[in-house]
């Protein structure tokens, strides 16, 4: 109680002095509670009132140059405008998420483990720098959008709990971005990248996996990944005290100490935390005492399982077992940060209900339009005197994005009910099968053309990838990725299309 009173006094003083002193950040609050942060990661804001150093590093594809992004002021929101300037007319990846705690526990591209990532060397993919735009009290910032295959890790940490030693952690996540794959995690994992047995992890998990535990309803659920199990409560399997989450911004708080752990969560944009579980360690063998190893993972399972997706905005790990009161103060700080959604599109707006044709702009190919031949989506030469059938094949009805209505989907004019989707990163025309996977694979976010001409179409679920023609066939391609169609040459032109009224 005393530290809370002190905190309130400190905040009141800070506000009284005006803008020169920032209010306490989450890690200042944990420190006041006696549980200092030993890792503090965020691409959106400083997590200490005095922090003004690098939040994250981005790398651009045009020349492989890197830059670091810092808060606009000490304790403030990330300077997203600096990223936008640095990444103009190219694509950028988040290469390092710095640890603000001073312990040096930075997160970088996760290495292969029990499972290999999709990079040629078995590493995981890095996240797009533009996949998760948000605002914090009106100021733009970017979160970390984890597609399947993406992951960050640090196997050589400093100050993170090992064995049965107590720790706390929280993460702010996108409660609407998840899947059932293993495992979208943030927290403590193995230093070997291998599954070394029950109790060797203690990490926040978010998603709809039912391979181990589950909660009430159909999910998604916040569970604790303790290795070879996702726990939603005392017992293995379903615990209905763990609710399905429907908040756009979700605060997930996990903590563990000898024979005790707790799952607590709430709306990161308003209100307080609820306790989903607090009590004894699972009785299944290996989880009491724990055998934590102290590596840190983001977006993957302990053995580098890379099938999951989710979005991370900020998170920390602490020493000791924070009190519920300390966590309540941190939750209040998160709410006060003012997380809100912002536009996912830029450039020429595509009105839903309109019918469009999309012309290639690459020199030598610019009489071609995005069309389909059966289920293949390709580019074909089309003119006003082309046959009606071809004109229809090159005409698309714009509808609200099936997977996210802030973006769009393209319905075939000649095959109503069929849409452009990606599958194995090739575009294909397919009938809507009503699945979440279909909706997401059929959702694209229009952006100002990367070349400076027309529009580019970012894959909602894979925001490192744009619509691209390659040898006159359509893909979602990332510049410099592992596939032939990811080739760097003429990338900007190949991903830029001129939108016009449809041929048919
Ligand atoms: O505990 C669930 C998962 O099981 C872990 O994240 C992974 O290491 C193992 O496959
Ligand atoms: O296109 C990439 C992925 O391939 C899609 O998301 C999935 O449906 C398929 O496995
Ligand atoms: O799609 C036509 C051309 O094929 C692209 O411009 C080029 O990247 C590839 O060689």
XYZ file of C-alpha atoms and ligand atoms in Angstrom:
534
model
C 0.000 0.000 0.000
C 2.833 2.357 0.892
C 4.452 2.125 -2.534
C 1.077 2.749 -4.154
C 0.626 5.894 -2.125
C 4.156 6.918 -3.089
C 3.416 6.238 -6.714
C 0.249 8.310 -6.620
C 2.203 11.122 -5.002
C 4.951 10.798 -7.627
C 2.409 10.885 -10.455
C 0.617 13.851 -8.937
C 3.946 15.656 -8.589
C 4.876 14.815 -12.154
C 1.577 16.068 -13.520
C 1.873 19.164 -11.318
C 5.268 19.957 -12.819
C 3.848 19.733 -16.340
C 5.286 17.902 -19.321
C 8.918 17.901 -18.186
C 8.478 14.824 -15.969
C 6.777 11.766 -17.429
C 4.509 9.658 -15.213
C 5.815 6.315 -13.962
C 6.078 3.576 -16.598
C 5.241 -0.121 -16.071
C 8.803 -0.947 -14.994
C 8.909 1.990 -12.550
C 5.733 0.565 -11.011
C 7.187 -2.959 -10.769
C 10.375 -1.533 -9.204
C 8.323 0.362 -6.597
C 6.560 -2.894 -5.806
C 9.895 -4.638 -5.243
C 9.843 -6.606 -8.510
C 12.122 -4.827 -10.966
C 11.877 -5.651 -14.660
C 14.664 -7.919 -15.865
C 13.474 -7.654 -19.467
C 11.308 -4.917 -21.019
C 10.350 -5.143 -24.689
C 8.167 -2.803 -26.697
C 8.125 -1.383 -30.207
C 5.383 1.073 -29.217
C 6.647 2.961 -26.151
C 9.177 3.380 -23.386
C 8.381 1.221 -20.365
C 10.311 3.423 -17.894
C 9.551 7.126 -17.461
C 13.225 7.959 -18.024
C 13.862 5.645 -20.988
C 14.908 7.431 -24.167
C 17.159 4.815 -25.805
C 16.569 2.478 -28.736
C 13.262 0.572 -28.633
C 13.873 -1.511 -31.751
C 15.929 -1.790 -34.900
C 14.559 -2.026 -38.439
C 16.320 -3.137 -41.607
C 15.215 -1.997 -45.038
C 15.384 -4.178 -48.124
C 16.478 -1.516 -50.615
C 20.073 -1.319 -49.323
C 20.084 -3.539 -46.180
C 20.704 -0.448 -44.016
C 19.465 -0.509 -40.411
C 18.291 2.205 -38.056
C 17.051 2.292 -34.481
C 13.722 3.750 -33.408
C 13.580 5.586 -30.067
C 10.741 7.243 -28.150
C 9.740 10.759 -29.218
C 10.718 11.856 -25.699
C 11.869 10.097 -22.518
C 9.125 7.736 -21.390
C 7.137 8.405 -24.554
C 5.731 6.740 -27.651
C 7.996 5.350 -30.408
C 8.970 7.701 -33.222
C 6.992 5.910 -35.944
C 7.527 8.817 -38.340
C 11.286 8.105 -38.281
C 10.533 4.520 -39.351
C 8.156 5.704 -42.092
C 10.834 8.030 -43.501
C 13.568 5.383 -43.322
C 11.329 2.737 -44.939
C 9.797 4.970 -47.646
C 9.596 3.218 -51.047
C 10.881 -0.079 -49.679
C 9.975 -2.803 -47.170
C 11.357 -3.029 -43.623
C 11.710 -5.828 -41.079
C 12.035 -5.585 -37.293
C 15.507 -7.016 -36.665
C 16.032 -6.338 -32.929
C 13.590 -5.627 -30.093
C 15.785 -4.030 -27.456
C 15.588 -4.742 -23.737
C 14.927 -1.474 -21.928
C 15.822 -2.922 -18.495
C 19.564 -2.490 -18.898
C 20.089 -6.261 -18.622
C 20.855 -6.617 -22.328
C 18.084 -9.174 -22.915
C 17.407 -8.123 -26.500
C 15.279 -10.243 -28.830
C 16.593 -11.159 -32.277
C 15.721 -13.595 -35.083
C 15.045 -16.996 -33.500
C 17.430 -19.830 -34.442
C 16.296 -23.306 -35.488
C 15.542 -25.762 -32.669
C 13.390 -28.869 -32.426
C 11.624 -27.240 -35.354
C 13.246 -25.191 -38.113
C 12.065 -21.815 -39.288
C 11.349 -21.049 -42.963
C 14.537 -19.119 -43.711
C 17.115 -20.916 -45.841
C 19.351 -21.324 -42.773
C 16.503 -22.636 -40.597
C 16.100 -19.364 -38.684
C 12.605 -17.951 -38.226
C 11.289 -15.043 -40.246
C 11.459 -11.498 -38.942
C 8.270 -9.454 -38.563
C 7.229 -6.703 -40.946
C 7.783 -3.242 -39.505
C 4.308 -2.122 -40.709
C 2.082 -5.105 -39.894
C 0.512 -3.790 -36.696
C -0.062 -0.014 -36.764
C -1.837 1.450 -33.710
C -2.078 4.757 -31.900
C -1.186 5.437 -28.267
C -3.090 8.496 -27.079
C -3.320 9.507 -30.739
C 0.365 8.992 -31.615
C 1.135 6.361 -34.241
C 3.306 3.363 -33.366
C 3.853 -0.155 -34.705
C 3.486 -3.481 -32.889
C 5.106 -6.793 -33.825
C 2.804 -8.767 -36.180
C 3.828 -12.428 -35.968
C 2.777 -14.545 -38.966
C 3.313 -18.312 -38.901
C 7.074 -18.787 -39.359
C 8.050 -15.632 -37.461
C 9.921 -15.707 -34.149
C 12.350 -13.897 -31.838
C 14.512 -15.306 -29.062
C 17.370 -14.741 -26.630
C 19.083 -17.898 -25.328
C 21.809 -16.108 -23.382
C 19.990 -13.907 -20.908
C 20.895 -12.063 -17.758
C 18.703 -11.951 -14.623
C 15.796 -14.080 -15.911
C 14.402 -16.675 -13.453
C 15.719 -20.240 -13.642
C 14.685 -23.418 -11.820
C 11.762 -22.795 -9.457
C 12.688 -19.153 -8.855
C 9.778 -16.681 -8.817
C 9.023 -14.369 -11.735
C 6.235 -12.234 -13.165
C 5.462 -11.081 -16.678
C 2.851 -9.365 -18.792
C 2.240 -8.728 -22.476
C -0.182 -6.504 -24.378
C -1.488 -8.452 -27.377
C -4.023 -8.121 -30.222
C -6.936 -10.226 -28.955
C -8.262 -10.622 -32.508
C -5.058 -12.015 -34.084
C -4.481 -15.664 -33.234
C -4.690 -19.208 -34.560
C -4.647 -22.758 -33.269
C -1.008 -23.453 -34.118
C 1.750 -23.961 -31.583
C 2.607 -21.543 -30.036
C 2.263 -17.770 -29.905
C 4.229 -17.233 -26.677
C 6.100 -14.538 -24.781
C 8.220 -15.484 -21.805
C 10.624 -17.992 -20.287
C 11.828 -20.982 -22.358
C 14.678 -23.379 -23.027
C 18.161 -22.094 -23.777
C 18.748 -25.005 -26.207
C 15.728 -24.306 -28.488
C 14.695 -27.901 -27.738
C 11.849 -29.411 -25.727
C 13.812 -30.483 -22.632
C 10.800 -31.604 -20.622
C 7.862 -30.634 -18.439
C 8.343 -27.476 -16.389
C 11.175 -26.085 -18.519
C 9.072 -23.116 -19.694
C 6.870 -20.440 -18.135
C 5.435 -18.281 -20.885
C 2.286 -16.402 -21.853
C 0.399 -18.283 -24.609
C -2.492 -16.787 -26.617
C -4.612 -18.582 -29.199
C -7.065 -21.394 -29.889
C -4.826 -24.443 -29.550
C -6.724 -27.303 -27.950
C -3.829 -29.766 -28.234
C -3.280 -29.471 -24.451
C -5.484 -27.141 -22.417
C -8.455 -24.921 -23.221
C -10.838 -22.583 -21.448
C -14.513 -21.651 -21.621
C -16.214 -21.252 -25.011
C -14.363 -21.447 -28.311
C -11.377 -19.215 -27.476
C -8.998 -17.605 -28.012
C -7.561 -18.257 -24.562
C -4.674 -16.967 -22.514
C -2.875 -20.004 -21.084
C 0.519 -20.714 -19.503
C 3.005 -22.613 -21.639
C 4.948 -24.683 -19.084
C 6.302 -27.076 -21.780
C 4.460 -30.044 -23.204
C 1.281 -28.419 -21.924
C -0.701 -25.199 -22.094
C -2.328 -24.742 -18.678
C -5.624 -22.852 -18.261
C -5.943 -23.698 -14.560
C -5.039 -26.302 -11.998
C -5.581 -29.389 -14.124
C -4.440 -30.536 -17.516
C -7.169 -30.035 -20.145
C -10.156 -27.688 -19.961
C -10.652 -25.222 -17.117
C -13.775 -23.127 -17.660
C -12.570 -20.395 -15.310
C -10.323 -19.291 -18.168
C -12.559 -17.171 -20.439
C -12.573 -16.703 -24.217
C -11.036 -13.312 -24.979
C -12.685 -10.810 -27.309
C -10.841 -7.581 -26.451
C -9.036 -5.917 -29.379
C -6.190 -5.078 -26.971
C -5.566 -7.719 -24.317
C -3.423 -7.480 -21.160
C -2.071 -10.920 -20.187
C -0.378 -11.233 -16.760
C 1.364 -14.481 -15.765
C 3.407 -15.145 -12.621
C 4.900 -18.167 -10.906
C 6.710 -19.029 -7.662
C 7.226 -22.283 -5.721
C 3.926 -24.193 -5.802
C 1.941 -21.160 -6.929
C 1.110 -19.480 -10.225
C -1.541 -17.165 -11.610
C -3.161 -16.194 -14.917
C -4.753 -12.732 -14.854
C -6.051 -10.654 -17.746
C -8.163 -7.738 -18.872
C -9.001 -5.215 -21.547
C -5.782 -3.286 -22.242
C -7.838 -0.265 -23.283
C -10.070 0.014 -20.214
C -10.838 -1.330 -16.785
C -9.075 -3.690 -14.450
C -7.697 -7.224 -14.389
C -9.598 -10.381 -13.530
C -8.012 -13.481 -12.051
C -8.548 -16.468 -14.356
C -6.518 -18.800 -12.105
C -4.422 -18.392 -8.983
C -3.303 -21.370 -6.980
C -1.158 -24.461 -6.825
C 1.136 -25.765 -9.546
C -0.259 -28.543 -11.776
C 0.004 -31.988 -10.222
C 1.081 -33.548 -13.519
C 4.661 -34.730 -13.243
C 7.450 -32.225 -13.792
C 5.709 -28.926 -13.031
C 6.333 -28.744 -9.276
C 9.037 -27.729 -8.735
C 9.612 -25.986 -12.072
C 12.846 -26.279 -14.066
C 12.804 -22.920 -15.851
C 15.818 -22.263 -18.074
C 15.647 -18.487 -18.558
C 15.720 -17.991 -22.332
C 13.153 -15.517 -23.709
C 10.880 -16.288 -26.675
C 8.404 -14.226 -28.672
C 5.975 -15.710 -31.198
C 7.114 -19.339 -30.972
C 7.074 -22.389 -28.692
C 9.983 -23.500 -26.543
C 11.226 -25.925 -29.201
C 10.827 -23.244 -31.904
C 7.407 -24.511 -33.029
C 6.559 -21.809 -35.589
C 2.935 -22.434 -36.635
C 1.277 -19.739 -34.559
C 0.294 -16.141 -35.210
C -0.398 -13.156 -32.994
C 0.557 -9.540 -32.332
C 2.740 -8.232 -29.508
C 2.849 -4.570 -28.526
C 4.758 -4.562 -25.240
C 5.775 -6.943 -22.465
C 8.116 -7.375 -19.538
C 9.528 -10.046 -17.253
C 10.228 -9.287 -13.598
C 12.189 -10.734 -10.725
C 10.070 -12.086 -7.859
C 6.313 -12.643 -7.713
C 4.504 -9.311 -8.169
C 1.465 -8.651 -5.992
C -1.989 -8.307 -7.497
C -1.855 -4.658 -6.393
C 1.331 -4.009 -8.370
C -0.225 -5.682 -11.408
C -3.341 -3.528 -10.986
C -1.164 -0.405 -11.138
C 0.602 -1.696 -14.252
C -2.786 -2.408 -15.871
C -3.862 1.175 -15.066
C -0.678 2.410 -16.729
C -1.380 0.296 -19.848
C -4.932 1.683 -20.041
C -3.570 5.222 -19.644
C -1.205 4.605 -22.599
C -4.355 4.802 -24.755
C -4.008 1.944 -27.240
C -6.389 2.331 -30.208
C -6.695 1.081 -33.776
C -5.738 3.130 -36.822
C -6.008 2.791 -40.602
C -4.431 -0.255 -42.257
C -4.552 1.315 -45.720
C -3.033 4.259 -47.591
C -3.067 5.713 -51.096
C -6.097 5.408 -53.401
C -9.120 4.121 -51.493
C -10.940 1.117 -53.003
C -14.667 1.513 -52.387
C -16.491 -1.614 -51.407
C -19.051 -2.563 -54.044
C -16.968 -1.039 -56.839
C -15.672 -3.191 -59.704
C -12.025 -2.755 -60.619
C -9.323 -3.959 -62.968
C -5.702 -3.901 -61.829
C -3.013 -3.071 -64.398
C 0.642 -4.098 -64.144
C 3.094 -1.167 -64.140
C 6.419 -2.960 -64.727
C 7.919 -1.646 -67.959
C 7.467 -4.177 -70.777
C 4.456 -5.774 -69.043
C 2.167 -2.795 -68.534
C -0.585 -3.883 -70.921
C -1.297 -6.833 -68.599
C -3.980 -6.983 -65.903
C -4.536 -9.237 -62.884
C -6.846 -11.967 -64.207
C -7.628 -15.602 -63.605
C -7.449 -18.683 -65.804
C -9.450 -21.264 -63.904
C -8.081 -21.189 -60.372
C -4.706 -19.678 -61.368
C -4.391 -15.951 -60.785
C -2.038 -14.476 -63.363
C -1.578 -11.407 -65.550
C -2.973 -11.271 -69.074
C -3.026 -8.682 -71.851
C -6.526 -7.200 -71.922
C -7.920 -4.370 -74.070
C -11.363 -2.840 -74.550
C -11.715 -5.050 -77.623
C -10.902 -8.279 -75.807
C -13.555 -11.005 -75.653
C -16.155 -10.543 -72.921
C -14.969 -13.708 -71.150
C -11.422 -12.343 -70.806
C -12.684 -8.936 -69.707
C -14.679 -10.658 -66.975
C -11.673 -12.724 -65.925
C -9.809 -9.436 -65.383
C -12.611 -7.775 -63.393
C -12.997 -7.878 -59.611
C -15.666 -6.722 -57.201
C -14.180 -5.030 -54.134
C -15.782 -6.210 -50.899
C -14.978 -5.518 -47.237
C -12.055 -7.709 -46.195
C -13.402 -11.116 -45.200
C -10.768 -11.425 -42.469
C -10.587 -7.752 -41.455
C -13.118 -5.209 -42.689
C -10.503 -2.432 -42.540
C -8.954 -4.022 -45.663
C -10.536 -5.571 -48.791
C -11.199 -8.831 -50.596
C -11.526 -9.302 -54.370
C -14.521 -11.285 -55.600
C -14.432 -12.662 -59.127
C -16.921 -10.982 -61.479
C -17.437 -14.142 -63.566
C -17.435 -16.552 -60.597
C -19.427 -14.901 -57.780
C -18.632 -16.472 -54.416
C -15.016 -17.036 -55.426
C -12.269 -14.733 -54.229
C -8.559 -14.140 -54.685
C -6.753 -15.859 -51.822
C -3.168 -16.940 -51.261
C -2.179 -20.536 -50.686
C 1.467 -21.507 -50.280
C 2.054 -17.837 -51.181
C 0.591 -18.196 -54.705
C -2.604 -16.308 -55.502
C -5.479 -18.537 -56.493
C -9.198 -18.104 -57.207
C -11.198 -20.203 -54.765
C -14.754 -20.537 -53.508
C -15.294 -19.093 -50.050
C -15.246 -22.133 -47.754
C -16.308 -20.125 -44.699
C -13.166 -20.844 -42.673
C -11.168 -18.315 -40.669
C -8.125 -19.379 -42.707
C -9.915 -18.584 -45.980
C -11.102 -15.204 -44.705
C -7.607 -14.235 -43.622
C -5.925 -15.570 -46.772
C -8.412 -13.541 -48.877
C -7.772 -10.228 -47.090
C -5.447 -7.596 -48.551
C -4.691 -4.061 -47.406
C -4.311 -1.463 -50.202
C -1.337 0.865 -49.772
C 0.157 3.641 -51.867
C 2.154 1.938 -54.644
C 5.641 0.984 -53.450
C 7.169 2.289 -56.704
C 5.395 5.639 -56.327
C 2.783 4.645 -58.922
C -0.648 3.109 -58.284
C -1.414 0.813 -55.365
C 0.248 -2.121 -53.635
C -1.732 -4.842 -51.850
C -0.348 -6.136 -48.570
C -1.406 -9.625 -47.428
C -3.195 -9.020 -44.111
C -1.870 -12.217 -42.490
C 1.655 -11.904 -43.936
C 2.460 -8.178 -43.916
C 5.975 -8.716 -45.284
C 4.280 -9.765 -48.568
C 2.574 -7.834 -51.364
C 0.671 -8.933 -54.489
C 3.417 -9.502 -57.072
C 3.523 -10.721 -60.646
C 6.481 -12.918 -61.465
C 6.785 -14.544 -64.876
C 3.212 -13.297 -65.357
C 1.831 -15.346 -62.450
C 0.554 -13.767 -59.223
C 2.004 -14.405 -55.747
C 2.316 -12.711 -52.384
C 6.035 -12.012 -52.301
C 8.479 -10.613 -49.765
C 11.458 -8.827 -51.215
C 14.554 -11.006 -50.987
C 12.690 -13.988 -49.449
C 13.469 -17.663 -50.025
C 11.245 -18.280 -53.080
C 12.090 -17.518 -56.722
C 9.149 -15.119 -56.874
C 10.671 -13.118 -53.974
C 13.500 -11.952 -56.281
C 14.763 -8.469 -55.485
C 14.988 -7.235 -59.112
C 12.031 -5.043 -60.218
C 10.231 -5.798 -56.905
C 8.852 -2.283 -56.406
C 7.435 -2.129 -59.952
C 6.127 -5.714 -59.814
C 4.116 -4.955 -56.644
C 2.589 -1.695 -57.949
C -0.706 -1.821 -59.877
C -2.920 0.887 -61.348
C -6.551 0.580 -60.221
C -9.232 1.492 -62.781
C -12.918 0.825 -63.400
C -13.393 -2.763 -64.445
C -13.416 -4.034 -68.033
C -16.652 -5.889 -67.280
O 3.955 -26.677 -24.242
C 3.522 -26.511 -25.552
C 4.657 -26.680 -26.542
O 5.084 -28.024 -26.558
C 5.935 -25.932 -26.300
O 5.881 -24.555 -26.583
C 6.866 -26.632 -27.239
O 8.199 -26.533 -26.862
C 6.366 -28.083 -27.210
O 6.193 -28.530 -28.514
O -0.205 -18.707 -48.546
C 0.384 -19.024 -47.290
C -0.377 -20.092 -46.530
O -0.445 -21.293 -47.276
C -1.807 -19.792 -46.264
O -2.014 -18.861 -45.227
C -2.344 -21.155 -45.915
O -3.721 -21.265 -46.156
C -1.540 -22.071 -46.801
O -1.027 -23.109 -46.063
O 5.949 -11.045 -64.314
C 6.848 -10.579 -65.313
C 8.287 -10.508 -64.815
O 8.739 -11.772 -64.384
C 8.539 -9.656 -63.605
O 8.552 -8.272 -63.885
C 9.877 -10.134 -63.187
O 10.116 -9.899 -61.816
C 9.860 -11.612 -63.515
O 11.013 -11.970 -64.182
